[in-house]
Amino acid sequence: EDQVTQSPEALRLQEGESSSLNCSYTVSGLRGLFWYRQDPGKGPEFLFTLYSAGEEKEKERLKATLTKKESFLHITAPKPEDSATYLCAVQPGSSNTGKLIFGQGTTLQVKP
Amino acid sequence: EAGVAQSPRYKIIEKRQSVAFWCNPISGHATLYWYQQILGQGPKLLIQFQNNGVVDDSQLPKDRFSAERLKGVDSTLKIQPAKLEDSAVYLCASSPAGEISQETQYFGPGTRLLVL
């Protein structure tokens, strides 16, 4: 069964304290792995797509990496405005639709 | 470019009542998705449309949920009758036409449903 697990469930950081969020996945083939950011009361906002092991993408203080079993979202010198829930999702290779399977998310709080 | 629009933003109903949600995707996007997000969980796909045809509705509780996408643009999702466990955020997303797999999905703000 296709499955996505994110850890930790919650993370508190001081401003400037770098850390990483983990997304472990079990899927029959991988078409793509997606990272989204979700603020309270809003819909998920697209951040990155990764397609193959070894791929990396960066955006401001965020960097996403991908291996054959997991993805990491590295946050360098975070600011309070980076506080949000970060969602990881995979598109199984077994499906020819655009179906995304989401993890439960990691809620990040950055304190000034 | 306008994003995905959804209405209403909030809805409170009593169990056994019916409710409908509306979604207008990004202009020109052929694929439309409805997801259910229960508090503390990630979104779960309910139904996917390609233009006005259903591509995947395997996780839609068809005894109470229905959805349509007339003319391949706007879509409505209906729940009848609602149960307490239907309390959730209902998210609509859309993606461009073309290769469905690997396409980025863009989400609307969601409709927050509370069933009492």
CSV table of C-alpha atoms in Angstrom, one decimal:
chain,number,residue,atom,x,y,z
A,1,GLU,CA,0.0,0.0,0.0
A,2,ASP,CA,1.3,3.5,-0.9
A,3,GLN,CA,2.1,5.4,2.2
A,4,VAL,CA,3.7,8.7,3.3
A,5,THR,CA,5.0,9.4,6.8
A,6,GLN,CA,6.3,12.8,7.9
A,7,SER,CA,8.4,13.5,11.0
A,8,PRO,CA,8.4,15.1,13.4
A,9,GLU,CA,4.7,16.0,13.7
A,10,ALA,CA,5.7,19.3,15.3
A,11,LEU,CA,8.9,21.3,15.5
A,12,ARG,CA,9.7,24.4,17.4
A,13,LEU,CA,12.8,26.4,16.4
A,14,GLN,CA,14.4,29.7,17.5
A,15,GLU,CA,14.8,32.2,14.7
A,16,GLY,CA,18.1,31.3,12.9
A,17,GLU,CA,18.2,27.7,14.2
A,18,SER,CA,18.5,25.5,11.1
A,19,SER,CA,16.8,22.1,10.9
A,20,SER,CA,15.3,19.4,8.6
A,21,LEU,CA,11.9,17.9,8.1
A,22,ASN,CA,11.6,14.3,7.0
A,23,CYS,CA,9.2,12.6,4.5
A,24,SER,CA,9.5,8.8,4.2
A,25,TYR,CA,7.5,7.1,1.5
A,26,THR,CA,6.5,3.6,0.4
A,27,VAL,CA,5.1,3.7,-3.1
A,28,SER,CA,4.9,1.4,-6.1
A,29,GLY,CA,7.1,3.5,-8.4
A,30,LEU,CA,7.4,7.3,-8.0
A,31,ARG,CA,6.3,9.8,-10.6
A,32,GLY,CA,7.0,12.8,-8.4
A,33,LEU,CA,7.3,14.0,-4.8
A,34,PHE,CA,5.7,17.3,-3.9
A,35,TRP,CA,6.2,19.7,-1.0
A,36,TYR,CA,3.5,22.2,0.0
A,37,ARG,CA,3.2,24.8,2.7
A,38,GLN,CA,-0.1,25.3,4.4
A,39,ASP,CA,-0.9,28.3,6.6
A,40,PRO,CA,-3.8,28.2,9.1
A,41,GLY,CA,-7.1,28.6,7.4
A,42,LYS,CA,-5.6,28.4,3.9
A,43,GLY,CA,-5.1,25.9,1.2
A,44,PRO,CA,-1.7,24.2,0.5
A,45,GLU,CA,0.7,26.4,-1.4
A,46,PHE,CA,3.1,24.7,-3.9
A,47,LEU,CA,6.8,24.8,-3.0
A,48,PHE,CA,8.8,22.1,-4.9
A,49,THR,CA,8.5,19.0,-7.1
A,50,LEU,CA,11.3,16.3,-7.2
A,51,TYR,CA,11.3,13.5,-9.7
A,52,SER,CA,14.4,11.4,-9.2
A,53,ALA,CA,16.8,10.3,-6.5
A,54,GLY,CA,19.6,12.8,-6.0
A,55,GLU,CA,17.6,15.8,-7.2
A,56,GLU,CA,17.7,19.0,-5.1
A,57,LYS,CA,15.7,22.2,-5.3
A,58,GLU,CA,16.1,25.5,-3.4
A,59,LYS,CA,13.9,28.5,-2.7
A,60,GLU,CA,15.0,31.2,-0.4
A,61,ARG,CA,15.7,29.5,3.0
A,62,LEU,CA,14.3,26.1,1.9
A,63,LYS,CA,16.0,23.2,0.2
A,64,ALA,CA,14.4,20.0,-0.8
A,65,THR,CA,16.3,16.7,-1.4
A,66,LEU,CA,15.2,13.3,-2.6
A,67,THR,CA,16.5,9.7,-2.1
A,68,LYS,CA,14.8,6.4,-3.1
A,69,LYS,CA,13.0,6.2,0.2
A,70,GLU,CA,12.7,9.7,1.7
A,71,SER,CA,12.8,13.4,1.1
A,72,PHE,CA,14.1,16.1,3.4
A,73,LEU,CA,13.1,19.7,3.6
A,74,HIS,CA,16.0,21.7,5.0
A,75,ILE,CA,15.3,25.1,6.5
A,76,THR,CA,18.3,27.3,6.9
A,77,ALA,CA,18.2,30.2,9.4
A,78,PRO,CA,14.4,30.2,9.6
A,79,LYS,CA,12.4,33.3,10.3
A,80,PRO,CA,9.0,33.6,12.1
A,81,GLU,CA,7.3,33.9,8.8
A,82,ASP,CA,8.4,30.4,7.9
A,83,SER,CA,6.0,29.1,10.6
A,84,ALA,CA,3.4,26.9,8.9
A,85,THR,CA,2.5,23.2,8.3
A,86,TYR,CA,4.7,21.6,5.6
A,87,LEU,CA,3.0,18.8,3.6
A,88,CYS,CA,4.7,16.1,1.6
A,89,ALA,CA,2.9,14.2,-1.1
A,90,VAL,CA,3.8,11.5,-3.7
A,91,GLN,CA,2.4,10.6,-7.1
A,92,PRO,CA,2.5,6.7,-7.4
A,93,GLY,CA,3.9,5.3,-10.5
A,94,SER,CA,1.1,2.7,-10.5
A,95,SER,CA,-1.5,5.3,-11.3
A,96,ASN,CA,-1.8,7.2,-14.5
A,97,THR,CA,-3.9,9.9,-12.9
A,98,GLY,CA,-2.6,12.9,-11.0
A,99,LYS,CA,-3.5,11.4,-7.6
A,100,LEU,CA,-1.5,12.8,-4.7
A,101,ILE,CA,-1.0,10.8,-1.5
A,102,PHE,CA,-0.2,13.2,1.4
A,103,GLY,CA,1.6,12.7,4.7
A,104,GLN,CA,0.0,14.2,7.8
A,105,GLY,CA,2.3,17.2,7.8
A,106,THR,CA,4.9,18.8,10.1
A,107,THR,CA,3.8,21.9,11.9
A,108,LEU,CA,6.8,24.3,12.2
A,109,GLN,CA,6.8,27.1,14.7
A,110,VAL,CA,9.7,29.6,14.6
A,111,LYS,CA,10.0,31.9,17.6
A,112,PRO,CA,11.7,35.3,17.4
B,1,GLU,CA,-3.5,35.1,-12.7
B,2,ALA,CA,-6.5,34.4,-10.5
B,3,GLY,CA,-6.2,31.3,-8.3
B,4,VAL,CA,-8.7,28.6,-7.5
B,5,ALA,CA,-11.9,30.0,-6.1
B,6,GLN,CA,-14.1,28.2,-3.6
B,7,SER,CA,-17.3,29.1,-1.8
B,8,PRO,CA,-18.6,29.2,0.7
B,9,ARG,CA,-15.6,29.5,3.0
B,10,TYR,CA,-17.4,28.2,6.0
B,11,LYS,CA,-20.5,26.1,6.6
B,12,ILE,CA,-22.2,24.8,9.7
B,13,ILE,CA,-25.0,22.3,9.3
B,14,GLU,CA,-26.8,19.6,11.4
B,15,LYS,CA,-26.3,15.9,10.7
B,16,ARG,CA,-28.6,14.5,8.1
B,17,GLN,CA,-28.8,17.9,6.3
B,18,SER,CA,-27.4,18.4,2.8
B,19,VAL,CA,-24.7,20.8,1.7
B,20,ALA,CA,-23.0,21.8,-1.5
B,21,PHE,CA,-19.6,23.4,-2.3
B,22,TRP,CA,-18.6,25.2,-5.4
B,23,CYS,CA,-15.2,25.5,-7.1
B,24,ASN,CA,-13.9,27.5,-10.0
B,25,PRO,CA,-10.5,26.4,-11.2
B,26,ILE,CA,-7.6,28.4,-12.6
B,27,SER,CA,-8.6,29.5,-16.1
B,28,GLY,CA,-7.6,27.0,-18.7
B,29,HIS,CA,-6.9,24.2,-16.3
B,30,ALA,CA,-8.5,21.0,-17.6
B,31,THR,CA,-8.0,18.8,-14.5
B,32,LEU,CA,-9.9,19.4,-11.3
B,33,TYR,CA,-9.6,17.6,-7.9
B,34,TRP,CA,-11.6,17.6,-4.7
B,35,TYR,CA,-9.8,16.6,-1.5
B,36,GLN,CA,-11.0,16.1,2.0
B,37,GLN,CA,-8.7,17.3,4.9
B,38,ILE,CA,-9.6,16.2,8.4
B,39,LEU,CA,-8.1,18.2,11.2
B,40,GLY,CA,-4.5,17.1,11.8
B,41,GLN,CA,-4.3,15.0,8.6
B,42,GLY,CA,-3.1,15.5,5.1
B,43,PRO,CA,-5.6,16.0,2.3
B,44,LYS,CA,-7.2,12.8,0.8
B,45,LEU,CA,-8.4,12.7,-2.8
B,46,LEU,CA,-12.2,12.3,-3.2
B,47,ILE,CA,-12.6,12.7,-7.0
B,48,GLN,CA,-10.7,13.9,-10.0
B,49,PHE,CA,-12.1,15.3,-13.3
B,50,GLN,CA,-10.4,15.6,-16.6
B,51,ASN,CA,-12.5,18.3,-18.4
B,52,ASN,CA,-16.0,17.1,-17.5
B,53,GLY,CA,-15.2,13.4,-17.2
B,54,VAL,CA,-14.4,11.5,-14.0
B,55,VAL,CA,-10.9,10.1,-13.9
B,56,ASP,CA,-10.8,8.7,-10.4
B,57,ASP,CA,-13.6,8.5,-7.8
B,58,SER,CA,-12.4,5.4,-6.0
B,59,GLN,CA,-12.3,7.1,-2.6
B,60,LEU,CA,-15.6,9.0,-2.9
B,61,PRO,CA,-18.3,7.7,-0.5
B,62,LYS,CA,-20.9,7.4,-3.3
B,63,ASP,CA,-23.8,6.7,-1.0
B,64,ARG,CA,-23.7,10.3,0.3
B,65,PHE,CA,-21.2,12.3,-1.8
B,66,SER,CA,-21.7,13.4,-5.4
B,67,ALA,CA,-19.8,15.7,-7.7
B,68,GLU,CA,-20.2,17.1,-11.1
B,69,ARG,CA,-18.3,19.4,-13.5
B,70,LEU,CA,-20.6,20.7,-16.1
B,71,LYS,CA,-19.1,22.2,-19.2
B,72,GLY,CA,-15.6,21.2,-18.0
B,73,VAL,CA,-15.1,24.4,-15.9
B,74,ASP,CA,-16.9,24.9,-12.5
B,75,SER,CA,-17.5,22.0,-10.2
B,76,THR,CA,-19.9,21.3,-7.3
B,77,LEU,CA,-19.4,18.7,-4.5
B,78,LYS,CA,-22.5,17.7,-2.6
B,79,ILE,CA,-23.0,15.8,0.6
B,80,GLN,CA,-26.5,14.3,1.3
B,81,PRO,CA,-27.1,13.4,4.1
B,82,ALA,CA,-24.2,14.7,6.1
B,83,LYS,CA,-22.7,12.8,9.0
B,84,LEU,CA,-20.6,14.0,12.0
B,85,GLU,CA,-17.5,12.5,10.5
B,86,ASP,CA,-17.8,14.7,7.4
B,87,SER,CA,-16.6,17.7,9.4
B,88,ALA,CA,-13.5,18.7,7.5
B,89,VAL,CA,-12.0,21.1,5.1
B,90,TYR,CA,-12.9,20.5,1.5
B,91,LEU,CA,-10.2,21.6,-0.9
B,92,CYS,CA,-10.4,22.1,-4.6
B,93,ALA,CA,-7.3,21.9,-6.8
B,94,SER,CA,-6.6,22.3,-10.5
B,95,SER,CA,-3.8,21.5,-12.9
B,96,PRO,CA,-3.1,22.4,-16.5
B,97,ALA,CA,-4.1,20.1,-19.4
B,98,GLY,CA,-1.4,17.8,-20.8
B,99,GLU,CA,0.5,15.1,-18.9
B,100,ILE,CA,-1.7,14.6,-15.9
B,101,SER,CA,1.0,12.8,-13.9
B,102,GLN,CA,3.8,15.0,-12.6
B,103,GLU,CA,1.7,18.1,-13.1
B,104,THR,CA,1.6,20.6,-10.2
B,105,GLN,CA,-1.8,20.9,-8.5
B,106,TYR,CA,-2.8,24.4,-7.3
B,107,PHE,CA,-5.2,24.6,-4.3
B,108,GLY,CA,-8.0,26.9,-3.4
B,109,PRO,CA,-8.6,28.2,0.1
B,110,GLY,CA,-11.0,25.4,1.0
B,111,THR,CA,-14.5,25.2,2.6
B,112,ARG,CA,-14.6,24.5,6.3
B,113,LEU,CA,-17.6,22.3,7.1
B,114,LEU,CA,-18.8,21.6,10.6
B,115,VAL,CA,-21.5,19.0,11.1
B,116,LEU,CA,-23.3,19.2,14.5
